[in-house]
Structure formats: structure tokens, C-alpha cells
Coordinates of C-alpha atoms in Angstrom, one line a residue:
X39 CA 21.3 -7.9 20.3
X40 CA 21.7 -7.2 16.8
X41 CA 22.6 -3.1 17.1
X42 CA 20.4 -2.2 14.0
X43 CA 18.2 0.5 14.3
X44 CA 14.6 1.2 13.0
X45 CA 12.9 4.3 11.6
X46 CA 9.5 2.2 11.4
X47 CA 7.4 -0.9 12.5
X48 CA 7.0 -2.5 9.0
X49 CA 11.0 -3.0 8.9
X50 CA 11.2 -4.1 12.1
X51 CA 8.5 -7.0 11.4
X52 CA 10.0 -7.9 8.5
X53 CA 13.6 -8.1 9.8
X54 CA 11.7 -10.2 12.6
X55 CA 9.9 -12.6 10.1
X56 CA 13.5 -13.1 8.6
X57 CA 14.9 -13.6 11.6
X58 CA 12.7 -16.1 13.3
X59 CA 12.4 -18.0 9.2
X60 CA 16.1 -18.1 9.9
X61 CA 16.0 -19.7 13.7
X62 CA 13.7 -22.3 12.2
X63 CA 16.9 -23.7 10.1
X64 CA 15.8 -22.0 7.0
X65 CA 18.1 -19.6 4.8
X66 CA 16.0 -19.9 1.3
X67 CA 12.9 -18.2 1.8
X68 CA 11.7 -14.9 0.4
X69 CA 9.2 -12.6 2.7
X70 CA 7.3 -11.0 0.5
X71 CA 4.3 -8.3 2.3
X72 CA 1.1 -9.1 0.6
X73 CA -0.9 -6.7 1.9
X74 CA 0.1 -3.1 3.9
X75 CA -1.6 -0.2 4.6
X76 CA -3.5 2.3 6.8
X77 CA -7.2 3.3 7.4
X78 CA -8.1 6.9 6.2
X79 CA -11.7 6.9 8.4
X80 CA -12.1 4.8 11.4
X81 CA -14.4 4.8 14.5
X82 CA -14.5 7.2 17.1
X83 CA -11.8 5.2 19.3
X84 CA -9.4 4.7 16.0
X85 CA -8.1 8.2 16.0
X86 CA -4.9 7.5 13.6
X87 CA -7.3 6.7 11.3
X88 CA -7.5 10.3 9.0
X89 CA -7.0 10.7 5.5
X90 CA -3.5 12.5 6.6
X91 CA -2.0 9.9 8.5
X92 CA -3.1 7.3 5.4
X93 CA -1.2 9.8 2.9
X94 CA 1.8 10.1 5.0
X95 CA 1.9 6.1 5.8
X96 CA 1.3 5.1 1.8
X97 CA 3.3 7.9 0.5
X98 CA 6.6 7.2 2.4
X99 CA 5.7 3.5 1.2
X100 CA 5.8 4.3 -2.4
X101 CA 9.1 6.8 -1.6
X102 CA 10.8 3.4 -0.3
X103 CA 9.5 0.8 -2.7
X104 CA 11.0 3.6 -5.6
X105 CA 14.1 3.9 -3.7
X106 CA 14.2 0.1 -3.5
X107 CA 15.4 0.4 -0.3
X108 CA 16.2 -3.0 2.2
X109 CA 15.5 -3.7 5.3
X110 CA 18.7 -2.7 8.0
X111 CA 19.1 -6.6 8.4
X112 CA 19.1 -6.9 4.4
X113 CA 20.1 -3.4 3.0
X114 CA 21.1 -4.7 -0.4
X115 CA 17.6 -6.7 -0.8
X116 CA 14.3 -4.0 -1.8
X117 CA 11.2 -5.7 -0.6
X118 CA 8.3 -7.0 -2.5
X119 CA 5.1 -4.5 -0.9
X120 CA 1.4 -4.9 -2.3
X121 CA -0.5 -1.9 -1.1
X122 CA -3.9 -3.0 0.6
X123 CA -6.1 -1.4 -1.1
X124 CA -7.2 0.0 -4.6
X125 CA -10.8 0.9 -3.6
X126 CA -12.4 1.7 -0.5
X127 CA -14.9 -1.2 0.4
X128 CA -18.4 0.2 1.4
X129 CA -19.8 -2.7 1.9
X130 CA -17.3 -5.0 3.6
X131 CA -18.3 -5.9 7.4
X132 CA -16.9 -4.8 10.8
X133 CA -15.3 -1.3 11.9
X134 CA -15.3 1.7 9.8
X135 CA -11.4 1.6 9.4
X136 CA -12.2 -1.9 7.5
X137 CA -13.9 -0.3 4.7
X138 CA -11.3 2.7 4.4
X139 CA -8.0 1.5 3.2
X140 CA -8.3 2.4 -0.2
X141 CA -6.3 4.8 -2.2
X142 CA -9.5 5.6 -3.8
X143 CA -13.5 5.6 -3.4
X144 CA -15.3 3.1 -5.4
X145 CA -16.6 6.4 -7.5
X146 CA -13.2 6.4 -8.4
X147 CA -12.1 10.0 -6.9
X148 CA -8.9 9.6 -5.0
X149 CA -9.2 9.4 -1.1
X150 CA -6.6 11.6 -0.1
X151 CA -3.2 13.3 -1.5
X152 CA -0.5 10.3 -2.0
X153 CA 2.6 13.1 -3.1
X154 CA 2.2 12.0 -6.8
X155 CA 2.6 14.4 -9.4
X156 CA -0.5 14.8 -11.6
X157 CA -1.5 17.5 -14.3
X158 CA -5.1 16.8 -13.0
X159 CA -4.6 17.2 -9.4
X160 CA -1.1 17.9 -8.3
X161 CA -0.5 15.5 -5.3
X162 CA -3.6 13.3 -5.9
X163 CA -3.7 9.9 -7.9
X164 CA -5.6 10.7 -11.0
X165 CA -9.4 10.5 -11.0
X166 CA -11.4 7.5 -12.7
X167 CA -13.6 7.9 -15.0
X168 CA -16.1 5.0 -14.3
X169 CA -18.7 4.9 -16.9
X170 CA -21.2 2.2 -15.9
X171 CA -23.1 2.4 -12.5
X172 CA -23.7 -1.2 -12.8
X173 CA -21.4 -4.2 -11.3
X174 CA -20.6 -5.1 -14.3
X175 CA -16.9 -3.3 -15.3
X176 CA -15.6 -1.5 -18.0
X177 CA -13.0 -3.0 -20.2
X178 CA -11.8 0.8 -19.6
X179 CA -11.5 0.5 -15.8
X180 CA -9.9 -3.4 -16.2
X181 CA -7.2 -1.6 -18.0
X182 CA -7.1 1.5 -15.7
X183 CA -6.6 -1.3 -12.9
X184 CA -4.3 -3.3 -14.8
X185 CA -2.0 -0.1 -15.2
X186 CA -2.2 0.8 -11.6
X187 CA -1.0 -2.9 -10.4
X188 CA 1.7 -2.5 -13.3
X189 CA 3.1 0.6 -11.7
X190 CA 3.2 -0.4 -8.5
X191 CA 4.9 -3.9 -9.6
X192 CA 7.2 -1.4 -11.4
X193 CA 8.1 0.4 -8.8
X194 CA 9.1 -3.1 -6.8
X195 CA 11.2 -4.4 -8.7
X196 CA 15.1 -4.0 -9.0

């Protein structure tokens, strides 16, 4: 029993990752989360799956990452977090809640107030300002992306 105490899941299978690397013999590996998030639309039987629950899940995310904040097993060490995902996915295969983990649609209007400040739209990620309906980007919107990825990245590291 390690007497630590959790305020959420993702924590708690981290700490559990680190612990388990650990019972394997190994003291020199770095758990980094590649991908974490939560569905703002989902099938009838996925009821967490609402634009609220998304903002609360990805805003309190973003509140740690900035507060570089560790793990109760590893206080002192912030945690490497890649939010899952930029866009909504229309056209990616299986339930509904598959295609809605975006921070934004892919007409580049945020999905749902994050907490971010914002002359635009207090509370809301900016809005994109896409200017070709083809598939083929923007160097505009590569940068916009670039940016985005830069913040976050930011925002991870000590």
C-alpha cells in the first residue's frame, strides 16, 4: 500500500505505468502520454460524452500541464501530455465519440469553451479562418497549427 491519494484516473495510470516500469527492474524510463482526451458527442449509450464534460476534462488538463504539476508518486516531475485531438474527425470509422475529440471542427470553429481567454470569444479557443475548401492546406492554417502544437509544448515543459 503506497498511502497516496488521487483526485483523478489519468494520475493514477500514470503512477501505475511507473510503478509496474519499476517492478520490471527498470528506473530509467520516462512515461510520456501521447495521446488524452475526452469525446464531446457520442452515441446514445456514451452519455459522458457532451461538449461540457470535454471542456471540464481538457480544461483542468491544460490548468495542470500550466501548473506543471507531478504525479503524487512523482510530485517534483510535470508530465509530458499531448492532447488527442486538434480537429474533430468526420470521417474516421466506428462510434460517434471516435469522431469527436477535437478541440475544434474541421471548419475550424471551436467545439466547446476550453476556459481560455480570448478577445474573440471569451472562454473559446480562437476561431480559424480556413480559406480553401479543398484538401489541400493553407500555408496560413500549417502555421496556425504549428502555433497551436508550440503552445501546448509550451505549456509542458519546465
Amino acid at each position: 500500500m503506497t498511502n497516496l491519494h488521487y483526485d483523478n484516473m489519468l494520475y493514477a495510470q500514470i503512477d501505475a505505468v511507473h510503478f509496474a516500469v519499476k517492478a520490471l527492474g527498470h528506473t530509467d524510463v520516462e512515461v510520456r502520454i501521447s495521446e488524452t482526451g475526452w469525446p464531446s458527442k457520442g452515441d446514445p449509450d456514451e452519455v459522458g460524452a457532451t461538449p461540457e464534460n470535454a471542456g471540464i476534462y481538457n480544461s483542468n488538463l491544460l490548468k495542470r500541464i500550466q501548473m506543471k504539476q507531478g504525479t503524487p508518486a512523482n510530485p517534483s516531475v510535470p508530465i509530458d501530455i499531448f492532447v488527442f485531438a486538434l480537429f474533430n474527425e468526420d470521417m474516421k470509422p466506428g462510434p460517434i465519440s471516435e469522431r469527436n475529440y477535437g478541440l475544434y471542427y474541421p471548419d475550424g470553429t471551436p467545439v466547446y469553451n476550453l476556459g481560455i481567454s480570448s478577445s474573440q470569444s471569451p472562454g473559446y479557443l480562437p476561431q480559424m479562418v480556413i480559406e480553401s475548401k479543398s484538401n489541400v492546406l493553407s500555408i496560413n492554417f500549417l502555421i496556425y497549427i504549428l502555433t497551436c502544437l508550440m503552445f501546448a509544448w509550451g505549456l509542458s515543459r519546465p
